[in-house]
PDB file of C-alpha atoms in Angstrom:
ATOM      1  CA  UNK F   1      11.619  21.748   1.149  1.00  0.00           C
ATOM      2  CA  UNK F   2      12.711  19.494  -1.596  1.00  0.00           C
ATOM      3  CA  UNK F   3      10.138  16.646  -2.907  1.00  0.00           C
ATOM      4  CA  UNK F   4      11.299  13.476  -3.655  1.00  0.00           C
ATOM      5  CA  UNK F   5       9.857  10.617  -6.110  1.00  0.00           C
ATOM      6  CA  UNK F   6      10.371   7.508  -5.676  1.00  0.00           C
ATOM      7  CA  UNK F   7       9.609   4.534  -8.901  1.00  0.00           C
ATOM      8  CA  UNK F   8       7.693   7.473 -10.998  1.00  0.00           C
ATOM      9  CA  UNK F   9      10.504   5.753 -13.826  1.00  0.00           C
ATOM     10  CA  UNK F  10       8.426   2.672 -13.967  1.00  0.00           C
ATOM     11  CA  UNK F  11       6.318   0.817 -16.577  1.00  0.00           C
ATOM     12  CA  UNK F  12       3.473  -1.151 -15.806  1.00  0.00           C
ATOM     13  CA  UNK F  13       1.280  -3.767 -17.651  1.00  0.00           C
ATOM     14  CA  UNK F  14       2.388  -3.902 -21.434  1.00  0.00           C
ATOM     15  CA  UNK F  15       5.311  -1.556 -20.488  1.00  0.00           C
ATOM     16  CA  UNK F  16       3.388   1.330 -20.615  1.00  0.00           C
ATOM     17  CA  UNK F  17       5.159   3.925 -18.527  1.00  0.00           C
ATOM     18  CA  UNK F  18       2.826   4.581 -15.327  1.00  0.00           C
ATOM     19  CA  UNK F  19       1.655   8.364 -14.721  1.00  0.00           C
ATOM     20  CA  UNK F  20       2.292   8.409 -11.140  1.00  0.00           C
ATOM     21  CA  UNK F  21       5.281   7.830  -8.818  1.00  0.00           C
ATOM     22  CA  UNK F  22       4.965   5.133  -6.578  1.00  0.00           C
ATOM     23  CA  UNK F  23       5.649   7.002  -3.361  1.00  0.00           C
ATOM     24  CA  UNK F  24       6.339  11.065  -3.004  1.00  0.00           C
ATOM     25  CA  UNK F  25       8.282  12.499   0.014  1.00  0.00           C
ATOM     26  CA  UNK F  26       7.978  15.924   1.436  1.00  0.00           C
ATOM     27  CA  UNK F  27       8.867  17.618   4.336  1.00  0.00           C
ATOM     28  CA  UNK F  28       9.257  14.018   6.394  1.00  0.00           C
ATOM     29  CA  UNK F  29       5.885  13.024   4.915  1.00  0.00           C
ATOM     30  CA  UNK F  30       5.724   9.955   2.432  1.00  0.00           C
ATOM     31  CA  UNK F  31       2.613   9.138   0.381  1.00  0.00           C
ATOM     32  CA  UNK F  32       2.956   5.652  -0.876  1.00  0.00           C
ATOM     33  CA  UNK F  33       0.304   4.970  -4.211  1.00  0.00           C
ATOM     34  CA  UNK F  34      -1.856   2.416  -3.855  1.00  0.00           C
ATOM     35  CA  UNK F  35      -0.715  -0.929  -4.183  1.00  0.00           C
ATOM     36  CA  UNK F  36      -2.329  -4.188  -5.214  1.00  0.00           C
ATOM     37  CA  UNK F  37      -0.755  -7.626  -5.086  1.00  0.00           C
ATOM     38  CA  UNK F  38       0.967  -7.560  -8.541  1.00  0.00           C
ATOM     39  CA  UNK F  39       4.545  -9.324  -8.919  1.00  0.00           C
ATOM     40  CA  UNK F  40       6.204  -8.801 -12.542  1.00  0.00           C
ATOM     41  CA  UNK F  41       3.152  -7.233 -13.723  1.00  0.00           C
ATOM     42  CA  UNK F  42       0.747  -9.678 -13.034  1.00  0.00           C
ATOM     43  CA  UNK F  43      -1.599 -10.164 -10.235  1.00  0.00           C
ATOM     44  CA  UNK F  44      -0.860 -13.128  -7.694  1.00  0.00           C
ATOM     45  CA  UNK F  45      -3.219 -16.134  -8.069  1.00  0.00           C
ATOM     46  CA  UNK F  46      -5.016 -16.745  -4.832  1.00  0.00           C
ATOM     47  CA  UNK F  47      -7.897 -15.241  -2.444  1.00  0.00           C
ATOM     48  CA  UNK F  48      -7.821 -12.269  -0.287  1.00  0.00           C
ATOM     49  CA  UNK F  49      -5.324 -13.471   2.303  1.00  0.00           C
ATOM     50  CA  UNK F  50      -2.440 -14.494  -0.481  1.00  0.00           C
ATOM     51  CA  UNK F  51      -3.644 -11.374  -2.083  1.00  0.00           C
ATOM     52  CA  UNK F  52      -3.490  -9.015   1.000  1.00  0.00           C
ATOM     53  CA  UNK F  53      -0.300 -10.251   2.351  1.00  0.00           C
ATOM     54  CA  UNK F  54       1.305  -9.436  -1.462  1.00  0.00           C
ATOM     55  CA  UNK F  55      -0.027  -6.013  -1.227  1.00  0.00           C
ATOM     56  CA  UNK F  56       1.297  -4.965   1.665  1.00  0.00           C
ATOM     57  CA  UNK F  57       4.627  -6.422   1.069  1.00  0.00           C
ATOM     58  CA  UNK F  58       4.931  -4.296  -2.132  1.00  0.00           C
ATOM     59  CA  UNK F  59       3.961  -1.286   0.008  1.00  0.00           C
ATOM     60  CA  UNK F  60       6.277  -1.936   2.757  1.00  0.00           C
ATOM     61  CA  UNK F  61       9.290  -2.356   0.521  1.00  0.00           C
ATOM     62  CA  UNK F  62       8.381   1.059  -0.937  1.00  0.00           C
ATOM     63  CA  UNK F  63       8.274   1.989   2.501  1.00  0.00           C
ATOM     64  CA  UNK F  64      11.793   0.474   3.217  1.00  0.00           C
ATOM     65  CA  UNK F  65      13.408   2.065  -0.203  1.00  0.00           C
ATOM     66  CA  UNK F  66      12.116   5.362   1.198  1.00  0.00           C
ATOM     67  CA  UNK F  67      13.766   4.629   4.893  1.00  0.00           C
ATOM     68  CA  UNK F  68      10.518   4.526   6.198  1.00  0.00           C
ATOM     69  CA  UNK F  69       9.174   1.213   8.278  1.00  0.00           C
ATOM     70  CA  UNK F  70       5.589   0.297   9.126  1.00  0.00           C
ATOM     71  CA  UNK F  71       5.885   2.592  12.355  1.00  0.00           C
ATOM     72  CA  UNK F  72       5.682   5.793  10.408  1.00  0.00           C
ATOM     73  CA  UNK F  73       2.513   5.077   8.656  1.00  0.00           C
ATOM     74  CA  UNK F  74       0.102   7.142  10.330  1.00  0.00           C
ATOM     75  CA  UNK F  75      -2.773   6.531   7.570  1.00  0.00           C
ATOM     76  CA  UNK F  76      -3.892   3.430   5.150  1.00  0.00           C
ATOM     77  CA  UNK F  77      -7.060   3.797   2.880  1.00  0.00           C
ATOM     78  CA  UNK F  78      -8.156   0.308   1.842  1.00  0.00           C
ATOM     79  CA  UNK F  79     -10.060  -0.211  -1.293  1.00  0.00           C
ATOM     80  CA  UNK F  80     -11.978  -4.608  -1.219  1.00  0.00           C
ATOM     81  CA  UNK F  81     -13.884  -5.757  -4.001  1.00  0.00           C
ATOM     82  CA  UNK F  82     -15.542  -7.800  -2.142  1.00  0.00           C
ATOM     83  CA  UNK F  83     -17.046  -6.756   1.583  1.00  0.00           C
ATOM     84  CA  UNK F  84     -17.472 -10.595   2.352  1.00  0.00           C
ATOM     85  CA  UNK F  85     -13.316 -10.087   2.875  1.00  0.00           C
ATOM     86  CA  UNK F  86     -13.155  -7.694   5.336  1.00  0.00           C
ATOM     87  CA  UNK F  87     -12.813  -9.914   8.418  1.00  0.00           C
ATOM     88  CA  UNK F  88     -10.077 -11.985   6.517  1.00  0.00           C
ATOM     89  CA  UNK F  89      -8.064  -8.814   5.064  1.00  0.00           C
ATOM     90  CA  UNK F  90      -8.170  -7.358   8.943  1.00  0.00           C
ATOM     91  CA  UNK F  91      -6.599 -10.289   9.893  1.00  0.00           C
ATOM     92  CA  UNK F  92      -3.455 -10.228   7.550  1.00  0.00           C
ATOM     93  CA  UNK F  93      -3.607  -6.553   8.387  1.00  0.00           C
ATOM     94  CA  UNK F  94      -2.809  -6.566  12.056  1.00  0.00           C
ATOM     95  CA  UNK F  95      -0.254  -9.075  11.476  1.00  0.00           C
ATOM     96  CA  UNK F  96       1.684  -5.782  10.206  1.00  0.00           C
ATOM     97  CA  UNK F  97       0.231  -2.942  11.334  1.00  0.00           C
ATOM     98  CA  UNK F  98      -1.103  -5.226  15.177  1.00  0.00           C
ATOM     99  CA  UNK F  99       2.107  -2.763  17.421  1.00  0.00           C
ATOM    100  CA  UNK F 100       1.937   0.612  14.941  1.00  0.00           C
ATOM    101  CA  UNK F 101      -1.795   0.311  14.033  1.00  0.00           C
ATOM    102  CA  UNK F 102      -2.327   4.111  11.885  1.00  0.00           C
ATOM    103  CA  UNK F 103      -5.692   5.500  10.959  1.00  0.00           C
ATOM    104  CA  UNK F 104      -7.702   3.805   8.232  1.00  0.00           C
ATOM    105  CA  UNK F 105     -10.244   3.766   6.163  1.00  0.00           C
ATOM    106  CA  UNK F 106     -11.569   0.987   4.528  1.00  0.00           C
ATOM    107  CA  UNK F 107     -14.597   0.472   1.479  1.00  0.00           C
ATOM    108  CA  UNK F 108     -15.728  -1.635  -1.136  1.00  0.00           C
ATOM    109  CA  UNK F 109     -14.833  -0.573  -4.561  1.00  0.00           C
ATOM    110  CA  UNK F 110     -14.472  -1.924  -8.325  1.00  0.00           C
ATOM    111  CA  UNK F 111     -11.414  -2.373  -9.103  1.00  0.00           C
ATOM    112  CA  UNK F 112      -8.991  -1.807 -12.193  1.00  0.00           C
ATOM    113  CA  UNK F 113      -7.356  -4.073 -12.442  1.00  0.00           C
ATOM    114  CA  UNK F 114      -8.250  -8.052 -11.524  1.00  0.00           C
ATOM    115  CA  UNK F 115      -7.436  -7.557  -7.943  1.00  0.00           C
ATOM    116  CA  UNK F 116      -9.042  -8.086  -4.652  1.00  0.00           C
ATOM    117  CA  UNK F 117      -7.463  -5.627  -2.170  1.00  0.00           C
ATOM    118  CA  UNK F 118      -5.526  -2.091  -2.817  1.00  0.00           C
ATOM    119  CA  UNK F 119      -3.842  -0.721  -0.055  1.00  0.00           C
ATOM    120  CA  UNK F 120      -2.489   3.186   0.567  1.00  0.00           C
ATOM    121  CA  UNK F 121      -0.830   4.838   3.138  1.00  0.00           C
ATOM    122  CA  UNK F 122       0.562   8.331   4.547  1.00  0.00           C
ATOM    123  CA  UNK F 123       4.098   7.665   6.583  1.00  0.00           C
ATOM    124  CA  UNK F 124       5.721  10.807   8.791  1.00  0.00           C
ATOM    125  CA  UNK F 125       9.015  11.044  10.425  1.00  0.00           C
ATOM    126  CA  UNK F 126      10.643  14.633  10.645  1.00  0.00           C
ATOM    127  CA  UNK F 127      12.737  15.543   8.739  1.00  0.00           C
ATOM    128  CA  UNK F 128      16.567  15.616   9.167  1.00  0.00           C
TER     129      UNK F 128
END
């Protein structure tokens, strides 16, 4: 079984290089890092729905560069600053995930950077 990393090359804010791989594969199972809704190192202006729908694009297109899709994902944790979003974030959420929905789990947390949503997931498809 080899293991494969995917973006563990990259820098983050102030170019300091990041001490985690954005996605690992093993054995058909991909575990994408969370991701927030940060475009050249900075997070998008806007409220949870911008913010949400950023997020999840970033984590699909690690999902894509891994030859994954949103069908694999069989698990998302969801980390909200604020609980007052979680109606609005669901909604933006099934827009992606509304055919394939996966397991989730979803709480409020601080967050560490400016952000209002990070976003997670576990993606399977055996292996060839």
């Amino acid at each position: 079984m080899a293991i494969r990393r995917y973006g563990s090359e990259q820098s983050g804010a102030g170019g300091q290089r990041l001490p985690f791989a954005r996605a690992v594969e093993a054995d058909g199972w991909l575990h994408v890092s969370g991701q927030v809704a940060m475009e050249n190192g900075e997070i998008v202006q806007g409220g949870i729905v911008e913010q949400t729908h950023k997020a999840i694009a970033n984590l699909i297109a690690i999902l894509h560069e891994a030859g994954y899709g949103v069908e694999h994902v069989v698990r998302c944790g969801v980390w909200l600053d604020d609980p007052r979003d979680f109606w609005s974030f669901n909604k933006v959420y099934q827009q992606y995930f509304g055919e394939h929905p996966p397991a989730r789990a979803c709480v409020q947390s601080s967050m560490m950077v400016d952000c209002k949503v990070e976003i997670d997931c576990i993606a399977y498809k055996p292996s060839k």
